[in-house]
Amino acid sequence: MARQDLRTPAVYVLQTLAVAACYYAGGRLGLLYELRVDGSVVSPVWPPTGIAVASLLLLGPHVWPGITLGALLVIAHLTSLGPTSLGLLFAHTAAPLCAYWLLRRAGFRTDLGRLRDCLMLVFLGGFAAMLVSSTIAAGMLVVSGDLPAGSFRSVWLPWWVGDAMGVLLITPALLVLPRVRSPAHWSRWKEAVGLAVVAGVVVPFATQSTGSLLFSVYPLLIWAALRFELPGSILCALFASVLATAAATGREGPFAYVSDTQIMINLHAFNAAAALTALLLSAVITEQHNTRRSVELACQELVEVLEHLTAGEPAPHGRPQREEGPGAR
């Protein structure tokens, strides 16, 4: 008991520092692909929100100081700390906690094996909870004078979508990562390698071509969802989203000759559609597979019960023989 008591604070500190480090690393990655809206830096996909929500779901709400510490490091990297930083720290900490609370109250399961779990992650953890961070952050920028009041909506919307995309793309990948298993059969390995090769050719071509070829990515998402369920489909969607975001921030491919507003609309629409396709389609397929396994197991149990009943019958023809007594005719 004494060793466990000494070990618990150490584990908590390590978990908190690990969450802070991952949050900060995700923030640095998100800042590599950034767009400027009315003088404010906005990431089309903000990975720290996905990391924060996944950390709370996997480790528990007690690791929230790690989220705050990671957000503090990111803010300190961007600008000097001031009164506005406190509001931003609160926004970046409160939104993942709100997502955790909403998901737990709704009966969310981290295995994402049900369609309702994916829908809850999208609408409660992504769209609803991230309203907190975007509204508080944009409001603080307006109150501090760093953002004109007329630009509130133009900053609030991409901020909200970027945070939501972080939850839709990063959180599922982190939740399914502990459950990823290597394919048992060689044929599955060959198919996985084939999918990776095709994705490595099609996705860069679609995101770098000046034609509108982003739609060619969706057959790959369907293939990945049908054959490899959520682990395969969400990794494919994440890969496509990263390359599309890089092309959009670099004004390349289909984003070369369009306005800033059109870039954000096209990029957010593509990222959202890819994430929703990967999540919802793989959830439906997983539910069907689970239902099939349940039916097969029930049939197997029924066969075993019938075999036991048949083996326990007293007479082979099912009709008992009458004993011949002294008075029988």
mmCIF file of C-alpha atoms in Angstrom:
data_model
loop_
_atom_site.group_PDB
_atom_site.id
_atom_site.type_symbol
_atom_site.label_atom_id
_atom_site.label_comp_id
_atom_site.label_asym_id
_atom_site.label_seq_id
_atom_site.Cartn_x
_atom_site.Cartn_y
_atom_site.Cartn_z
ATOM 1 C CA MET A 1 0.000 0.000 0.000
ATOM 2 C CA ALA A 2 2.838 2.401 0.826
ATOM 3 C CA ARG A 3 4.459 1.766 -2.554
ATOM 4 C CA GLN A 4 1.152 2.349 -4.319
ATOM 5 C CA ASP A 5 0.626 5.607 -2.411
ATOM 6 C CA LEU A 6 4.099 6.786 -3.435
ATOM 7 C CA ARG A 7 3.615 5.638 -7.012
ATOM 8 C CA THR A 8 0.274 7.377 -7.597
ATOM 9 C CA PRO A 9 1.557 10.998 -7.404
ATOM 10 C CA ALA A 10 4.501 10.094 -9.639
ATOM 11 C CA VAL A 11 2.185 8.520 -12.237
ATOM 12 C CA TYR A 12 -0.076 11.573 -12.109
ATOM 13 C CA VAL A 13 2.843 13.940 -12.653
ATOM 14 C CA LEU A 14 4.147 11.865 -15.549
ATOM 15 C CA GLN A 15 0.704 11.722 -17.160
ATOM 16 C CA THR A 16 0.254 15.475 -16.784
ATOM 17 C CA LEU A 17 3.673 16.233 -18.274
ATOM 18 C CA ALA A 18 3.064 13.779 -21.122
ATOM 19 C CA VAL A 19 -0.251 15.451 -21.961
ATOM 20 C CA ALA A 20 1.414 18.885 -21.865
ATOM 21 C CA ALA A 21 4.241 17.710 -24.131
ATOM 22 C CA CYS A 22 1.845 16.131 -26.627
ATOM 23 C CA TYR A 23 -0.363 19.236 -26.576
ATOM 24 C CA TYR A 24 2.616 21.499 -27.236
ATOM 25 C CA ALA A 25 3.935 19.228 -30.004
ATOM 26 C CA GLY A 26 0.476 19.172 -31.603
ATOM 27 C CA GLY A 27 0.351 22.957 -31.396
ATOM 28 C CA ARG A 28 3.706 23.330 -33.129
ATOM 29 C CA LEU A 29 2.546 20.959 -35.863
ATOM 30 C CA GLY A 30 -0.700 22.883 -36.262
ATOM 31 C CA LEU A 31 1.189 26.163 -36.589
ATOM 32 C CA LEU A 32 3.125 24.785 -39.551
ATOM 33 C CA TYR A 33 -0.071 25.096 -41.588
ATOM 34 C CA GLU A 34 -1.756 28.330 -40.632
ATOM 35 C CA LEU A 35 -3.975 30.925 -42.232
ATOM 36 C CA ARG A 36 -4.236 34.560 -41.230
ATOM 37 C CA VAL A 37 -7.694 36.035 -40.858
ATOM 38 C CA ASP A 38 -7.881 39.766 -40.049
ATOM 39 C CA GLY A 39 -4.436 39.637 -38.467
ATOM 40 C CA SER A 40 -5.155 36.546 -36.336
ATOM 41 C CA VAL A 41 -3.424 33.203 -36.818
ATOM 42 C CA VAL A 42 -5.899 30.375 -37.383
ATOM 43 C CA SER A 43 -5.068 26.724 -38.014
ATOM 44 C CA PRO A 44 -7.455 24.895 -40.371
ATOM 45 C CA VAL A 45 -6.935 21.752 -38.267
ATOM 46 C CA TRP A 46 -5.882 22.308 -34.654
ATOM 47 C CA PRO A 47 -4.433 19.004 -33.362
ATOM 48 C CA PRO A 48 -4.183 20.010 -29.655
ATOM 49 C CA THR A 49 -7.961 19.913 -29.221
ATOM 50 C CA GLY A 50 -8.057 16.328 -30.449
ATOM 51 C CA ILE A 51 -5.121 15.423 -28.215
ATOM 52 C CA ALA A 52 -6.781 17.058 -25.204
ATOM 53 C CA VAL A 53 -10.144 15.328 -25.678
ATOM 54 C CA ALA A 54 -8.482 11.931 -26.232
ATOM 55 C CA SER A 55 -6.314 12.417 -23.137
ATOM 56 C CA LEU A 56 -9.334 13.176 -20.963
ATOM 57 C CA LEU A 57 -11.248 10.186 -22.317
ATOM 58 C CA LEU A 58 -8.342 7.748 -21.915
ATOM 59 C CA LEU A 59 -6.708 9.011 -18.711
ATOM 60 C CA GLY A 60 -9.510 10.843 -16.929
ATOM 61 C CA PRO A 61 -10.365 14.472 -16.138
ATOM 62 C CA HIS A 62 -7.581 14.763 -13.548
ATOM 63 C CA VAL A 63 -5.019 15.444 -16.318
ATOM 64 C CA TRP A 64 -6.543 18.832 -17.187
ATOM 65 C CA PRO A 65 -3.509 20.717 -15.782
ATOM 66 C CA GLY A 66 -1.476 19.130 -18.562
ATOM 67 C CA ILE A 67 -3.826 20.704 -21.106
ATOM 68 C CA THR A 68 -3.464 24.107 -19.450
ATOM 69 C CA LEU A 69 0.319 23.786 -19.317
ATOM 70 C CA GLY A 70 0.505 22.752 -22.960
ATOM 71 C CA ALA A 71 -1.750 25.635 -24.007
ATOM 72 C CA LEU A 72 0.433 28.032 -21.999
ATOM 73 C CA LEU A 73 3.532 26.849 -23.843
ATOM 74 C CA VAL A 74 1.829 27.278 -27.211
ATOM 75 C CA ILE A 75 0.619 30.787 -26.370
ATOM 76 C CA ALA A 76 4.057 31.741 -25.065
ATOM 77 C CA HIS A 77 5.532 30.536 -28.365
ATOM 78 C CA LEU A 78 3.130 32.732 -30.343
ATOM 79 C CA THR A 79 3.125 35.943 -28.330
ATOM 80 C CA SER A 80 4.055 37.541 -25.044
ATOM 81 C CA LEU A 81 1.888 36.578 -22.100
ATOM 82 C CA GLY A 82 -0.662 39.108 -20.899
ATOM 83 C CA PRO A 83 -4.204 39.430 -19.544
ATOM 84 C CA THR A 84 -5.631 38.049 -22.781
ATOM 85 C CA SER A 85 -3.565 34.896 -22.322
ATOM 86 C CA LEU A 86 -5.568 33.966 -19.220
ATOM 87 C CA GLY A 87 -8.776 34.011 -21.224
ATOM 88 C CA LEU A 88 -7.187 31.917 -23.970
ATOM 89 C CA LEU A 89 -5.890 29.443 -21.394
ATOM 90 C CA PHE A 90 -9.365 29.120 -19.926
ATOM 91 C CA ALA A 91 -10.894 28.655 -23.388
ATOM 92 C CA HIS A 92 -8.445 25.943 -24.438
ATOM 93 C CA THR A 93 -8.922 24.082 -21.150
ATOM 94 C CA ALA A 94 -12.683 24.482 -20.796
ATOM 95 C CA ALA A 95 -13.589 23.252 -24.285
ATOM 96 C CA PRO A 96 -12.002 19.751 -23.930
ATOM 97 C CA LEU A 97 -13.449 19.433 -20.422
ATOM 98 C CA CYS A 98 -16.867 20.365 -21.787
ATOM 99 C CA ALA A 99 -16.453 17.747 -24.527
ATOM 100 C CA TYR A 100 -15.503 15.124 -21.929
ATOM 101 C CA TRP A 101 -18.494 15.982 -19.735
ATOM 102 C CA LEU A 102 -20.968 15.912 -22.641
ATOM 103 C CA LEU A 103 -19.656 12.606 -23.963
ATOM 104 C CA ARG A 104 -19.643 10.890 -20.566
ATOM 105 C CA ARG A 105 -23.149 12.115 -19.782
ATOM 106 C CA ALA A 106 -24.344 10.695 -23.107
ATOM 107 C CA GLY A 107 -22.829 7.226 -22.452
ATOM 108 C CA PHE A 108 -19.936 7.517 -24.897
ATOM 109 C CA ARG A 109 -17.685 4.456 -25.341
ATOM 110 C CA THR A 110 -14.089 4.975 -26.401
ATOM 111 C CA ASP A 111 -13.959 1.880 -28.625
ATOM 112 C CA LEU A 112 -16.139 3.723 -31.200
ATOM 113 C CA GLY A 113 -17.809 0.432 -32.055
ATOM 114 C CA ARG A 114 -21.280 1.938 -32.343
ATOM 115 C CA LEU A 115 -22.690 4.479 -34.754
ATOM 116 C CA ARG A 116 -24.060 6.501 -31.842
ATOM 117 C CA ASP A 117 -20.552 6.843 -30.382
ATOM 118 C CA CYS A 118 -19.252 8.368 -33.610
ATOM 119 C CA LEU A 119 -22.257 10.673 -33.846
ATOM 120 C CA MET A 120 -21.716 11.792 -30.249
ATOM 121 C CA LEU A 121 -18.045 12.482 -30.925
ATOM 122 C CA VAL A 122 -18.921 14.565 -33.989
ATOM 123 C CA PHE A 123 -21.817 16.603 -32.652
ATOM 124 C CA LEU A 124 -21.114 16.752 -28.899
ATOM 125 C CA GLY A 125 -17.340 16.492 -28.666
ATOM 126 C CA GLY A 126 -16.595 18.367 -31.889
ATOM 127 C CA PHE A 127 -19.259 20.811 -32.986
ATOM 128 C CA ALA A 128 -20.928 21.635 -29.646
ATOM 129 C CA ALA A 129 -18.026 21.673 -27.181
ATOM 130 C CA MET A 130 -15.666 23.612 -29.433
ATOM 131 C CA LEU A 131 -18.122 26.507 -29.453
ATOM 132 C CA VAL A 132 -16.725 27.259 -25.998
ATOM 133 C CA SER A 133 -13.128 27.775 -27.099
ATOM 134 C CA SER A 134 -13.897 29.712 -30.278
ATOM 135 C CA THR A 135 -16.433 32.019 -28.625
ATOM 136 C CA ILE A 136 -14.288 32.811 -25.579
ATOM 137 C CA ALA A 137 -11.094 33.222 -27.606
ATOM 138 C CA ALA A 138 -12.606 35.471 -30.267
ATOM 139 C CA GLY A 139 -14.464 37.444 -27.595
ATOM 140 C CA MET A 140 -11.262 37.993 -25.606
ATOM 141 C CA LEU A 141 -9.498 39.281 -28.722
ATOM 142 C CA VAL A 142 -12.327 41.765 -29.303
ATOM 143 C CA VAL A 143 -12.405 42.913 -25.666
ATOM 144 C CA SER A 144 -8.635 43.392 -25.557
ATOM 145 C CA GLY A 145 -8.694 45.438 -28.758
ATOM 146 C CA ASP A 146 -6.532 42.987 -30.698
ATOM 147 C CA LEU A 147 -9.472 42.272 -33.007
ATOM 148 C CA PRO A 148 -12.031 44.755 -34.373
ATOM 149 C CA ALA A 149 -15.590 44.051 -33.302
ATOM 150 C CA GLY A 150 -16.666 43.747 -36.924
ATOM 151 C CA SER A 151 -14.179 40.926 -37.486
ATOM 152 C CA PHE A 152 -15.517 38.724 -34.681
ATOM 153 C CA ARG A 153 -17.449 36.390 -36.971
ATOM 154 C CA SER A 154 -14.655 36.072 -39.560
ATOM 155 C CA VAL A 155 -12.268 34.872 -36.829
ATOM 156 C CA TRP A 156 -14.771 32.923 -34.726
ATOM 157 C CA LEU A 157 -15.905 30.634 -37.572
ATOM 158 C CA PRO A 158 -12.480 29.340 -38.745
ATOM 159 C CA TRP A 159 -11.377 29.046 -35.103
ATOM 160 C CA TRP A 160 -14.391 26.879 -34.299
ATOM 161 C CA VAL A 161 -14.003 24.742 -37.411
ATOM 162 C CA GLY A 162 -10.280 24.251 -36.789
ATOM 163 C CA ASP A 163 -10.883 23.085 -33.221
ATOM 164 C CA ALA A 164 -13.729 20.814 -34.333
ATOM 165 C CA MET A 165 -11.596 19.288 -37.088
ATOM 166 C CA GLY A 166 -8.937 18.503 -34.509
ATOM 167 C CA VAL A 167 -11.500 16.484 -32.558
ATOM 168 C CA LEU A 168 -12.922 14.759 -35.630
ATOM 169 C CA LEU A 169 -9.535 13.715 -37.054
ATOM 170 C CA ILE A 170 -7.082 13.406 -34.152
ATOM 171 C CA THR A 171 -9.265 12.079 -31.325
ATOM 172 C CA PRO A 172 -10.510 8.943 -33.175
ATOM 173 C CA ALA A 173 -6.979 8.114 -34.294
ATOM 174 C CA LEU A 174 -5.714 8.282 -30.695
ATOM 175 C CA LEU A 175 -8.673 6.336 -29.315
ATOM 176 C CA VAL A 176 -8.258 3.416 -31.739
ATOM 177 C CA LEU A 177 -4.440 3.405 -31.569
ATOM 178 C CA PRO A 178 -4.271 1.106 -28.492
ATOM 179 C CA ARG A 179 -6.577 -1.394 -30.245
ATOM 180 C CA VAL A 180 -4.707 -1.621 -33.541
ATOM 181 C CA ARG A 181 -3.588 -5.169 -34.289
ATOM 182 C CA SER A 182 -1.500 -6.405 -37.186
ATOM 183 C CA PRO A 183 -3.383 -8.425 -39.816
ATOM 184 C CA ALA A 184 -3.391 -12.130 -39.034
ATOM 185 C CA HIS A 185 -3.315 -13.370 -42.637
ATOM 186 C CA TRP A 186 -0.809 -12.617 -45.374
ATOM 187 C CA SER A 187 -3.600 -11.650 -47.750
ATOM 188 C CA ARG A 188 -4.657 -8.881 -45.382
ATOM 189 C CA TRP A 189 -1.067 -7.640 -45.212
ATOM 190 C CA LYS A 190 -0.930 -7.488 -49.004
ATOM 191 C CA GLU A 191 -4.206 -5.576 -49.143
ATOM 192 C CA ALA A 192 -3.024 -3.132 -46.457
ATOM 193 C CA VAL A 193 0.209 -2.495 -48.356
ATOM 194 C CA GLY A 194 -1.757 -2.086 -51.573
ATOM 195 C CA LEU A 195 -4.078 0.451 -49.947
ATOM 196 C CA ALA A 196 -1.094 2.385 -48.581
ATOM 197 C CA VAL A 197 0.603 2.446 -51.996
ATOM 198 C CA VAL A 198 -2.552 3.582 -53.805
ATOM 199 C CA ALA A 199 -3.199 6.257 -51.185
ATOM 200 C CA GLY A 200 0.414 7.402 -51.429
ATOM 201 C CA VAL A 201 -0.086 7.979 -55.157
ATOM 202 C CA VAL A 202 -3.676 9.205 -55.415
ATOM 203 C CA VAL A 203 -3.831 11.597 -52.455
ATOM 204 C CA PRO A 204 -0.720 13.673 -53.341
ATOM 205 C CA PHE A 205 -1.859 13.828 -56.965
ATOM 206 C CA ALA A 206 -5.376 14.956 -55.982
ATOM 207 C CA THR A 207 -4.113 17.637 -53.587
ATOM 208 C CA GLN A 208 -1.439 18.987 -55.957
ATOM 209 C CA SER A 209 -3.358 18.900 -59.229
ATOM 210 C CA THR A 210 -4.818 22.190 -60.411
ATOM 211 C CA GLY A 211 -8.003 20.379 -61.366
ATOM 212 C CA SER A 212 -10.746 19.703 -58.865
ATOM 213 C CA LEU A 213 -9.757 16.102 -58.108
ATOM 214 C CA LEU A 214 -10.223 16.015 -54.342
ATOM 215 C CA PHE A 215 -13.280 13.804 -54.819
ATOM 216 C CA SER A 216 -10.988 10.976 -55.962
ATOM 217 C CA VAL A 217 -9.923 10.479 -52.324
ATOM 218 C CA TYR A 218 -13.343 9.227 -51.196
ATOM 219 C CA PRO A 219 -13.134 5.782 -52.864
ATOM 220 C CA LEU A 220 -9.984 5.203 -50.814
ATOM 221 C CA LEU A 221 -11.851 6.113 -47.620
ATOM 222 C CA ILE A 222 -14.631 3.691 -48.537
ATOM 223 C CA TRP A 223 -12.118 0.937 -49.308
ATOM 224 C CA ALA A 224 -10.328 1.518 -46.005
ATOM 225 C CA ALA A 225 -13.597 1.534 -44.039
ATOM 226 C CA LEU A 226 -14.924 -1.626 -45.705
ATOM 227 C CA ARG A 227 -11.777 -3.664 -45.216
ATOM 228 C CA PHE A 228 -10.019 -2.170 -42.172
ATOM 229 C CA GLU A 229 -12.877 -0.397 -40.378
ATOM 230 C CA LEU A 230 -12.071 2.660 -38.238
ATOM 231 C CA PRO A 231 -8.266 2.263 -37.847
ATOM 232 C CA GLY A 232 -7.755 2.146 -41.599
ATOM 233 C CA SER A 233 -10.325 4.756 -42.585
ATOM 234 C CA ILE A 234 -9.371 7.399 -40.003
ATOM 235 C CA LEU A 235 -5.660 7.095 -40.837
ATOM 236 C CA CYS A 236 -6.484 7.491 -44.516
ATOM 237 C CA ALA A 237 -8.678 10.520 -43.783
ATOM 238 C CA LEU A 238 -5.955 12.050 -41.596
ATOM 239 C CA PHE A 239 -3.360 11.569 -44.334
ATOM 240 C CA ALA A 240 -5.620 13.201 -46.915
ATOM 241 C CA SER A 241 -6.451 16.074 -44.580
ATOM 242 C CA VAL A 242 -2.791 16.826 -43.836
ATOM 243 C CA LEU A 243 -1.873 16.963 -47.528
ATOM 244 C CA ALA A 244 -4.952 19.036 -48.394
ATOM 245 C CA THR A 245 -4.171 21.479 -45.577
ATOM 246 C CA ALA A 246 -0.566 21.785 -46.739
ATOM 247 C CA ALA A 247 -1.753 22.508 -50.284
ATOM 248 C CA ALA A 248 -4.276 25.081 -49.061
ATOM 249 C CA THR A 249 -1.820 26.990 -46.857
ATOM 250 C CA GLY A 250 0.742 26.900 -49.665
ATOM 251 C CA ARG A 251 -1.851 27.945 -52.262
ATOM 252 C CA GLU A 252 -1.093 24.950 -54.447
ATOM 253 C CA GLY A 253 -3.169 22.560 -56.510
ATOM 254 C CA PRO A 254 -6.919 23.254 -56.379
ATOM 255 C CA PHE A 255 -6.310 26.146 -53.949
ATOM 256 C CA ALA A 256 -3.929 28.085 -56.230
ATOM 257 C CA TYR A 257 -6.186 30.640 -57.862
ATOM 258 C CA VAL A 258 -8.987 31.238 -55.363
ATOM 259 C CA SER A 259 -9.572 33.814 -52.639
ATOM 260 C CA ASP A 260 -8.774 33.337 -48.956
ATOM 261 C CA THR A 261 -12.438 32.839 -48.152
ATOM 262 C CA GLN A 262 -12.839 30.232 -50.873
ATOM 263 C CA ILE A 263 -9.720 28.428 -49.667
ATOM 264 C CA MET A 264 -11.135 28.106 -46.168
ATOM 265 C CA ILE A 265 -14.559 27.006 -47.406
ATOM 266 C CA ASN A 266 -13.150 24.361 -49.756
ATOM 267 C CA LEU A 267 -10.616 23.069 -47.248
ATOM 268 C CA HIS A 268 -13.058 22.872 -44.337
ATOM 269 C CA ALA A 269 -15.666 21.186 -46.523
ATOM 270 C CA PHE A 270 -13.161 18.573 -47.684
ATOM 271 C CA ASN A 271 -11.775 17.879 -44.198
ATOM 272 C CA ALA A 272 -15.246 17.614 -42.666
ATOM 273 C CA ALA A 273 -16.523 15.327 -45.417
ATOM 274 C CA ALA A 274 -13.452 13.074 -45.168
ATOM 275 C CA ALA A 275 -13.703 12.818 -41.379
ATOM 276 C CA LEU A 276 -17.448 12.144 -41.412
ATOM 277 C CA THR A 277 -17.115 9.535 -44.167
ATOM 278 C CA ALA A 278 -14.371 7.701 -42.276
ATOM 279 C CA LEU A 279 -16.132 7.828 -38.913
ATOM 280 C CA LEU A 280 -19.725 7.081 -39.837
ATOM 281 C CA LEU A 281 -19.127 4.501 -42.560
ATOM 282 C CA SER A 282 -16.657 2.530 -40.465
ATOM 283 C CA ALA A 283 -19.054 2.661 -37.492
ATOM 284 C CA VAL A 284 -21.889 1.211 -39.570
ATOM 285 C CA ILE A 285 -19.623 -1.552 -40.884
ATOM 286 C CA THR A 286 -18.334 -2.331 -37.381
ATOM 287 C CA GLU A 287 -21.893 -2.601 -36.072
ATOM 288 C CA GLN A 288 -22.794 -4.994 -38.897
ATOM 289 C CA HIS A 289 -19.753 -7.145 -38.168
ATOM 290 C CA ASN A 290 -20.568 -7.214 -34.454
ATOM 291 C CA THR A 291 -24.174 -8.171 -35.196
ATOM 292 C CA ARG A 292 -23.016 -10.968 -37.491
ATOM 293 C CA ARG A 293 -20.632 -12.297 -34.835
ATOM 294 C CA SER A 294 -23.415 -12.208 -32.245
ATOM 295 C CA VAL A 295 -25.770 -14.141 -34.540
ATOM 296 C CA GLU A 296 -23.084 -16.702 -35.343
ATOM 297 C CA LEU A 297 -22.307 -17.149 -31.643
ATOM 298 C CA ALA A 298 -25.996 -17.545 -30.804
ATOM 299 C CA CYS A 299 -26.401 -20.151 -33.554
ATOM 300 C CA GLN A 300 -23.367 -22.047 -32.296
ATOM 301 C CA GLU A 301 -24.711 -22.047 -28.747
ATOM 302 C CA LEU A 302 -28.103 -23.224 -30.017
ATOM 303 C CA VAL A 303 -26.483 -26.120 -31.893
ATOM 304 C CA GLU A 304 -24.584 -27.139 -28.760
ATOM 305 C CA VAL A 305 -27.789 -27.038 -26.689
ATOM 306 C CA LEU A 306 -29.628 -29.193 -29.243
ATOM 307 C CA GLU A 307 -26.778 -31.703 -29.290
ATOM 308 C CA HIS A 308 -26.903 -32.010 -25.506
ATOM 309 C CA LEU A 309 -30.678 -32.444 -25.533
ATOM 310 C CA THR A 310 -30.477 -35.116 -28.214
ATOM 311 C CA ALA A 311 -27.759 -37.014 -26.357
ATOM 312 C CA GLY A 312 -29.820 -36.989 -23.148
ATOM 313 C CA GLU A 313 -33.022 -38.656 -24.527
ATOM 314 C CA PRO A 314 -33.908 -41.935 -22.675
ATOM 315 C CA ALA A 315 -35.158 -43.782 -25.738
ATOM 316 C CA PRO A 316 -33.892 -43.530 -29.288
ATOM 317 C CA HIS A 317 -37.432 -43.406 -30.802
ATOM 318 C CA GLY A 318 -38.802 -41.021 -28.215
ATOM 319 C CA ARG A 319 -41.477 -43.489 -26.942
ATOM 320 C CA PRO A 320 -41.011 -45.271 -23.564
ATOM 321 C CA GLN A 321 -41.526 -49.075 -23.537
ATOM 322 C CA ARG A 322 -44.186 -50.549 -21.233
ATOM 323 C CA GLU A 323 -43.036 -53.112 -18.696
ATOM 324 C CA GLU A 324 -44.708 -56.587 -18.917
ATOM 325 C CA GLY A 325 -46.224 -57.526 -15.546
ATOM 326 C CA PRO A 326 -47.783 -60.783 -14.329
ATOM 327 C CA GLY A 327 -51.239 -59.617 -15.241
ATOM 328 C CA ALA A 328 -50.411 -58.306 -18.648
ATOM 329 C CA ARG A 329 -52.015 -59.796 -21.709
#
